[in-house]
């Protein structure tokens, strides 16, 4: 078979577009509080995967440490990245604060989970496998 017909999972096709848009996202907890444990990170990954599916995007990789999370998202060109990020942070914050109230709120008047800032990097020059490896190498809490 010709190489141009071989399937590449990083290249997606729409009716009038062929694309490979990946973004490396990093979200920090408010005031860098170390609130995440392994169970919370697994739940956060599930929530964020569902949000991505709602945008016709794919959560390719997810990992985190006690005070931040890394995501590798494969998204279509019709999606504004800022809207996707807003939904990822908003929905995950709402669900996680409801389910893990004792760990997140900790007697604080402001119970926001995420910091207002975030990192978003395009994966133009770097292959998604290199970023995937970087995300996998994060020191996940036990």
mmCIF file with all atom_site columns, C-alpha atoms in Angstrom:
data_model
loop_
_atom_site.group_PDB
_atom_site.id
_atom_site.type_symbol
_atom_site.label_atom_id
_atom_site.label_alt_id
_atom_site.label_comp_id
_atom_site.label_asym_id
_atom_site.label_entity_id
_atom_site.label_seq_id
_atom_site.pdbx_PDB_ins_code
_atom_site.Cartn_x
_atom_site.Cartn_y
_atom_site.Cartn_z
_atom_site.occupancy
_atom_site.B_iso_or_equiv
_atom_site.pdbx_formal_charge
_atom_site.auth_seq_id
_atom_site.auth_comp_id
_atom_site.auth_asym_id
_atom_site.auth_atom_id
_atom_site.pdbx_PDB_model_num
ATOM 1   C CA . UNK A 1 1   ? 0.000   0.000  0.000  1.00 0.00 ? 1   UNK A CA 1
ATOM 2   C CA . UNK A 1 2   ? 1.198   3.488  -0.782 1.00 0.00 ? 2   UNK A CA 1
ATOM 3   C CA . UNK A 1 3   ? 2.545   5.463  2.235  1.00 0.00 ? 3   UNK A CA 1
ATOM 4   C CA . UNK A 1 4   ? 0.061   8.253  1.614  1.00 0.00 ? 4   UNK A CA 1
ATOM 5   C CA . UNK A 1 5   ? -2.850  5.867  2.286  1.00 0.00 ? 5   UNK A CA 1
ATOM 6   C CA . UNK A 1 6   ? -1.492  4.434  5.516  1.00 0.00 ? 6   UNK A CA 1
ATOM 7   C CA . UNK A 1 7   ? -3.436  5.527  8.564  1.00 0.00 ? 7   UNK A CA 1
ATOM 8   C CA . UNK A 1 8   ? -1.721  7.893  10.949 1.00 0.00 ? 8   UNK A CA 1
ATOM 9   C CA . UNK A 1 9   ? -3.513  8.401  14.268 1.00 0.00 ? 9   UNK A CA 1
ATOM 10  C CA . UNK A 1 10  ? -2.056  11.907 14.596 1.00 0.00 ? 10  UNK A CA 1
ATOM 11  C CA . UNK A 1 11  ? -3.719  13.051 11.383 1.00 0.00 ? 11  UNK A CA 1
ATOM 12  C CA . UNK A 1 12  ? -7.481  13.457 11.547 1.00 0.00 ? 12  UNK A CA 1
ATOM 13  C CA . UNK A 1 13  ? -9.789  14.237 8.691  1.00 0.00 ? 13  UNK A CA 1
ATOM 14  C CA . UNK A 1 14  ? -12.995 16.173 8.421  1.00 0.00 ? 14  UNK A CA 1
ATOM 15  C CA . UNK A 1 15  ? -15.202 16.797 5.444  1.00 0.00 ? 15  UNK A CA 1
ATOM 16  C CA . UNK A 1 16  ? -13.024 19.614 4.098  1.00 0.00 ? 16  UNK A CA 1
ATOM 17  C CA . UNK A 1 17  ? -9.960  19.536 6.336  1.00 0.00 ? 17  UNK A CA 1
ATOM 18  C CA . UNK A 1 18  ? -7.041  17.340 7.282  1.00 0.00 ? 18  UNK A CA 1
ATOM 19  C CA . UNK A 1 19  ? -5.336  18.345 10.505 1.00 0.00 ? 19  UNK A CA 1
ATOM 20  C CA . UNK A 1 20  ? -2.980  17.408 13.286 1.00 0.00 ? 20  UNK A CA 1
ATOM 21  C CA . UNK A 1 21  ? -3.371  19.959 16.072 1.00 0.00 ? 21  UNK A CA 1
ATOM 22  C CA . UNK A 1 22  ? -1.926  19.015 19.446 1.00 0.00 ? 22  UNK A CA 1
ATOM 23  C CA . UNK A 1 23  ? -1.649  21.236 22.501 1.00 0.00 ? 23  UNK A CA 1
ATOM 24  C CA . UNK A 1 24  ? 0.345   20.615 25.658 1.00 0.00 ? 24  UNK A CA 1
ATOM 25  C CA . UNK A 1 25  ? -1.638  22.152 28.544 1.00 0.00 ? 25  UNK A CA 1
ATOM 26  C CA . UNK A 1 26  ? -0.566  22.663 32.153 1.00 0.00 ? 26  UNK A CA 1
ATOM 27  C CA . UNK A 1 27  ? -3.025  23.727 34.860 1.00 0.00 ? 27  UNK A CA 1
ATOM 28  C CA . UNK A 1 28  ? -1.839  24.790 38.303 1.00 0.00 ? 28  UNK A CA 1
ATOM 29  C CA . UNK A 1 29  ? -3.862  24.557 41.479 1.00 0.00 ? 29  UNK A CA 1
ATOM 30  C CA . UNK A 1 30  ? -4.750  27.798 43.219 1.00 0.00 ? 30  UNK A CA 1
ATOM 31  C CA . UNK A 1 31  ? -1.759  28.999 45.288 1.00 0.00 ? 31  UNK A CA 1
ATOM 32  C CA . UNK A 1 32  ? 0.096   25.799 44.225 1.00 0.00 ? 32  UNK A CA 1
ATOM 33  C CA . UNK A 1 33  ? -1.754  23.830 46.917 1.00 0.00 ? 33  UNK A CA 1
ATOM 34  C CA . UNK A 1 34  ? -0.793  20.170 46.831 1.00 0.00 ? 34  UNK A CA 1
ATOM 35  C CA . UNK A 1 35  ? -4.285  18.674 46.839 1.00 0.00 ? 35  UNK A CA 1
ATOM 36  C CA . UNK A 1 36  ? -4.040  15.859 44.288 1.00 0.00 ? 36  UNK A CA 1
ATOM 37  C CA . UNK A 1 37  ? -3.576  12.217 45.122 1.00 0.00 ? 37  UNK A CA 1
ATOM 38  C CA . UNK A 1 38  ? -3.747  9.292  42.709 1.00 0.00 ? 38  UNK A CA 1
ATOM 39  C CA . UNK A 1 39  ? -7.519  8.815  43.062 1.00 0.00 ? 39  UNK A CA 1
ATOM 40  C CA . UNK A 1 40  ? -8.212  12.498 42.389 1.00 0.00 ? 40  UNK A CA 1
ATOM 41  C CA . UNK A 1 41  ? -5.944  12.490 39.352 1.00 0.00 ? 41  UNK A CA 1
ATOM 42  C CA . UNK A 1 42  ? -7.732  9.446  37.931 1.00 0.00 ? 42  UNK A CA 1
ATOM 43  C CA . UNK A 1 43  ? -11.096 11.154 38.425 1.00 0.00 ? 43  UNK A CA 1
ATOM 44  C CA . UNK A 1 44  ? -9.747  14.393 36.933 1.00 0.00 ? 44  UNK A CA 1
ATOM 45  C CA . UNK A 1 45  ? -8.510  12.475 33.885 1.00 0.00 ? 45  UNK A CA 1
ATOM 46  C CA . UNK A 1 46  ? -11.958 10.925 33.388 1.00 0.00 ? 46  UNK A CA 1
ATOM 47  C CA . UNK A 1 47  ? -13.710 14.297 33.696 1.00 0.00 ? 47  UNK A CA 1
ATOM 48  C CA . UNK A 1 48  ? -11.305 16.013 31.308 1.00 0.00 ? 48  UNK A CA 1
ATOM 49  C CA . UNK A 1 49  ? -11.590 13.150 28.821 1.00 0.00 ? 49  UNK A CA 1
ATOM 50  C CA . UNK A 1 50  ? -15.369 13.583 28.823 1.00 0.00 ? 50  UNK A CA 1
ATOM 51  C CA . UNK A 1 51  ? -15.059 17.342 28.314 1.00 0.00 ? 51  UNK A CA 1
ATOM 52  C CA . UNK A 1 52  ? -12.684 16.806 25.393 1.00 0.00 ? 52  UNK A CA 1
ATOM 53  C CA . UNK A 1 53  ? -15.103 14.330 23.822 1.00 0.00 ? 53  UNK A CA 1
ATOM 54  C CA . UNK A 1 54  ? -17.800 17.005 23.993 1.00 0.00 ? 54  UNK A CA 1
ATOM 55  C CA . UNK A 1 55  ? -15.576 19.254 21.877 1.00 0.00 ? 55  UNK A CA 1
ATOM 56  C CA . UNK A 1 56  ? -14.730 16.435 19.429 1.00 0.00 ? 56  UNK A CA 1
ATOM 57  C CA . UNK A 1 57  ? -11.189 16.506 20.828 1.00 0.00 ? 57  UNK A CA 1
ATOM 58  C CA . UNK A 1 58  ? -9.143  13.629 22.249 1.00 0.00 ? 58  UNK A CA 1
ATOM 59  C CA . UNK A 1 59  ? -7.245  13.595 25.513 1.00 0.00 ? 59  UNK A CA 1
ATOM 60  C CA . UNK A 1 60  ? -4.134  11.740 24.348 1.00 0.00 ? 60  UNK A CA 1
ATOM 61  C CA . UNK A 1 61  ? -2.146  11.869 27.587 1.00 0.00 ? 61  UNK A CA 1
ATOM 62  C CA . UNK A 1 62  ? -2.784  12.985 31.165 1.00 0.00 ? 62  UNK A CA 1
ATOM 63  C CA . UNK A 1 63  ? -0.655  13.018 34.285 1.00 0.00 ? 63  UNK A CA 1
ATOM 64  C CA . UNK A 1 64  ? 0.065   15.283 37.175 1.00 0.00 ? 64  UNK A CA 1
ATOM 65  C CA . UNK A 1 65  ? 1.714   15.928 40.473 1.00 0.00 ? 65  UNK A CA 1
ATOM 66  C CA . UNK A 1 66  ? 0.267   17.149 43.758 1.00 0.00 ? 66  UNK A CA 1
ATOM 67  C CA . UNK A 1 67  ? -0.118  20.753 42.564 1.00 0.00 ? 67  UNK A CA 1
ATOM 68  C CA . UNK A 1 68  ? -0.518  20.648 38.766 1.00 0.00 ? 68  UNK A CA 1
ATOM 69  C CA . UNK A 1 69  ? -1.650  18.537 35.821 1.00 0.00 ? 69  UNK A CA 1
ATOM 70  C CA . UNK A 1 70  ? -0.335  18.044 32.273 1.00 0.00 ? 70  UNK A CA 1
ATOM 71  C CA . UNK A 1 71  ? -2.565  17.253 29.296 1.00 0.00 ? 71  UNK A CA 1
ATOM 72  C CA . UNK A 1 72  ? -1.857  16.435 25.674 1.00 0.00 ? 72  UNK A CA 1
ATOM 73  C CA . UNK A 1 73  ? -4.968  17.274 23.674 1.00 0.00 ? 73  UNK A CA 1
ATOM 74  C CA . UNK A 1 74  ? -5.625  16.548 20.004 1.00 0.00 ? 74  UNK A CA 1
ATOM 75  C CA . UNK A 1 75  ? -8.286  19.045 18.936 1.00 0.00 ? 75  UNK A CA 1
ATOM 76  C CA . UNK A 1 76  ? -10.055 20.022 15.697 1.00 0.00 ? 76  UNK A CA 1
ATOM 77  C CA . UNK A 1 77  ? -9.513  23.416 14.032 1.00 0.00 ? 77  UNK A CA 1
ATOM 78  C CA . UNK A 1 78  ? -13.122 24.471 14.687 1.00 0.00 ? 78  UNK A CA 1
ATOM 79  C CA . UNK A 1 79  ? -12.437 24.541 18.440 1.00 0.00 ? 79  UNK A CA 1
ATOM 80  C CA . UNK A 1 80  ? -11.085 27.710 20.024 1.00 0.00 ? 80  UNK A CA 1
ATOM 81  C CA . UNK A 1 81  ? -8.413  26.478 22.408 1.00 0.00 ? 81  UNK A CA 1
ATOM 82  C CA . UNK A 1 82  ? -9.346  29.101 25.022 1.00 0.00 ? 82  UNK A CA 1
ATOM 83  C CA . UNK A 1 83  ? -12.957 27.808 25.078 1.00 0.00 ? 83  UNK A CA 1
ATOM 84  C CA . UNK A 1 84  ? -11.745 24.234 25.498 1.00 0.00 ? 84  UNK A CA 1
ATOM 85  C CA . UNK A 1 85  ? -9.434  25.269 28.352 1.00 0.00 ? 85  UNK A CA 1
ATOM 86  C CA . UNK A 1 86  ? -12.217 27.245 30.029 1.00 0.00 ? 86  UNK A CA 1
ATOM 87  C CA . UNK A 1 87  ? -14.484 24.193 29.936 1.00 0.00 ? 87  UNK A CA 1
ATOM 88  C CA . UNK A 1 88  ? -11.751 21.809 31.093 1.00 0.00 ? 88  UNK A CA 1
ATOM 89  C CA . UNK A 1 89  ? -10.946 23.948 34.113 1.00 0.00 ? 89  UNK A CA 1
ATOM 90  C CA . UNK A 1 90  ? -14.536 24.900 34.940 1.00 0.00 ? 90  UNK A CA 1
ATOM 91  C CA . UNK A 1 91  ? -16.126 21.469 34.694 1.00 0.00 ? 91  UNK A CA 1
ATOM 92  C CA . UNK A 1 92  ? -13.273 19.667 36.449 1.00 0.00 ? 92  UNK A CA 1
ATOM 93  C CA . UNK A 1 93  ? -13.228 22.239 39.240 1.00 0.00 ? 93  UNK A CA 1
ATOM 94  C CA . UNK A 1 94  ? -16.975 21.928 39.798 1.00 0.00 ? 94  UNK A CA 1
ATOM 95  C CA . UNK A 1 95  ? -16.949 18.115 39.911 1.00 0.00 ? 95  UNK A CA 1
ATOM 96  C CA . UNK A 1 96  ? -13.760 17.718 41.946 1.00 0.00 ? 96  UNK A CA 1
ATOM 97  C CA . UNK A 1 97  ? -14.771 20.335 44.539 1.00 0.00 ? 97  UNK A CA 1
ATOM 98  C CA . UNK A 1 98  ? -18.125 18.566 44.969 1.00 0.00 ? 98  UNK A CA 1
ATOM 99  C CA . UNK A 1 99  ? -16.602 15.092 45.256 1.00 0.00 ? 99  UNK A CA 1
ATOM 100 C CA . UNK A 1 100 ? -13.459 15.901 47.288 1.00 0.00 ? 100 UNK A CA 1
ATOM 101 C CA . UNK A 1 101 ? -14.689 18.783 49.443 1.00 0.00 ? 101 UNK A CA 1
ATOM 102 C CA . UNK A 1 102 ? -12.562 17.957 52.484 1.00 0.00 ? 102 UNK A CA 1
ATOM 103 C CA . UNK A 1 103 ? -9.323  17.854 50.473 1.00 0.00 ? 103 UNK A CA 1
ATOM 104 C CA . UNK A 1 104 ? -9.847  20.912 48.284 1.00 0.00 ? 104 UNK A CA 1
ATOM 105 C CA . UNK A 1 105 ? -11.608 23.481 50.457 1.00 0.00 ? 105 UNK A CA 1
ATOM 106 C CA . UNK A 1 106 ? -9.473  23.135 53.614 1.00 0.00 ? 106 UNK A CA 1
ATOM 107 C CA . UNK A 1 107 ? -11.255 25.916 55.531 1.00 0.00 ? 107 UNK A CA 1
ATOM 108 C CA . UNK A 1 108 ? -10.516 28.523 52.903 1.00 0.00 ? 108 UNK A CA 1
ATOM 109 C CA . UNK A 1 109 ? -12.975 31.210 51.929 1.00 0.00 ? 109 UNK A CA 1
ATOM 110 C CA . UNK A 1 110 ? -11.999 30.903 48.272 1.00 0.00 ? 110 UNK A CA 1
ATOM 111 C CA . UNK A 1 111 ? -12.492 27.281 47.306 1.00 0.00 ? 111 UNK A CA 1
ATOM 112 C CA . UNK A 1 112 ? -11.386 27.654 43.668 1.00 0.00 ? 112 UNK A CA 1
ATOM 113 C CA . UNK A 1 113 ? -9.397  24.657 42.530 1.00 0.00 ? 113 UNK A CA 1
ATOM 114 C CA . UNK A 1 114 ? -7.420  26.064 39.590 1.00 0.00 ? 114 UNK A CA 1
ATOM 115 C CA . UNK A 1 115 ? -5.266  29.129 39.277 1.00 0.00 ? 115 UNK A CA 1
ATOM 116 C CA . UNK A 1 116 ? -6.533  31.609 36.696 1.00 0.00 ? 116 UNK A CA 1
ATOM 117 C CA . UNK A 1 117 ? -3.350  31.166 34.662 1.00 0.00 ? 117 UNK A CA 1
ATOM 118 C CA . UNK A 1 118 ? -2.346  28.196 32.529 1.00 0.00 ? 118 UNK A CA 1
ATOM 119 C CA . UNK A 1 119 ? 0.288   27.080 30.037 1.00 0.00 ? 119 UNK A CA 1
ATOM 120 C CA . UNK A 1 120 ? -0.677  26.156 26.488 1.00 0.00 ? 120 UNK A CA 1
ATOM 121 C CA . UNK A 1 121 ? 2.018   25.086 24.062 1.00 0.00 ? 121 UNK A CA 1
ATOM 122 C CA . UNK A 1 122 ? 1.545   24.026 20.486 1.00 0.00 ? 122 UNK A CA 1
ATOM 123 C CA . UNK A 1 123 ? 3.321   20.880 19.427 1.00 0.00 ? 123 UNK A CA 1
ATOM 124 C CA . UNK A 1 124 ? 4.418   22.146 16.046 1.00 0.00 ? 124 UNK A CA 1
ATOM 125 C CA . UNK A 1 125 ? 8.100   21.197 16.082 1.00 0.00 ? 125 UNK A CA 1
ATOM 126 C CA . UNK A 1 126 ? 7.940   18.470 18.705 1.00 0.00 ? 126 UNK A CA 1
ATOM 127 C CA . UNK A 1 127 ? 6.374   15.130 17.962 1.00 0.00 ? 127 UNK A CA 1
ATOM 128 C CA . UNK A 1 128 ? 3.463   14.139 20.200 1.00 0.00 ? 128 UNK A CA 1
ATOM 129 C CA . UNK A 1 129 ? 5.402   11.060 21.328 1.00 0.00 ? 129 UNK A CA 1
ATOM 130 C CA . UNK A 1 130 ? 8.125   13.233 22.903 1.00 0.00 ? 130 UNK A CA 1
ATOM 131 C CA . UNK A 1 131 ? 5.535   15.281 24.799 1.00 0.00 ? 131 UNK A CA 1
ATOM 132 C CA . UNK A 1 132 ? 3.651   12.102 25.725 1.00 0.00 ? 132 UNK A CA 1
ATOM 133 C CA . UNK A 1 133 ? 6.873   10.719 27.257 1.00 0.00 ? 133 UNK A CA 1
ATOM 134 C CA . UNK A 1 134 ? 7.453   13.968 29.189 1.00 0.00 ? 134 UNK A CA 1
ATOM 135 C CA . UNK A 1 135 ? 3.929   13.817 30.617 1.00 0.00 ? 135 UNK A CA 1
ATOM 136 C CA . UNK A 1 136 ? 4.305   10.140 31.552 1.00 0.00 ? 136 UNK A CA 1
ATOM 137 C CA . UNK A 1 137 ? 7.517   10.961 33.451 1.00 0.00 ? 137 UNK A CA 1
ATOM 138 C CA . UNK A 1 138 ? 5.744   13.256 35.919 1.00 0.00 ? 138 UNK A CA 1
ATOM 139 C CA . UNK A 1 139 ? 6.067   12.184 39.564 1.00 0.00 ? 139 UNK A CA 1
ATOM 140 C CA . UNK A 1 140 ? 2.475   11.153 40.243 1.00 0.00 ? 140 UNK A CA 1
ATOM 141 C CA . UNK A 1 141 ? 1.601   11.096 43.965 1.00 0.00 ? 141 UNK A CA 1
ATOM 142 C CA . UNK A 1 142 ? 0.736   7.731  45.477 1.00 0.00 ? 142 UNK A CA 1
#
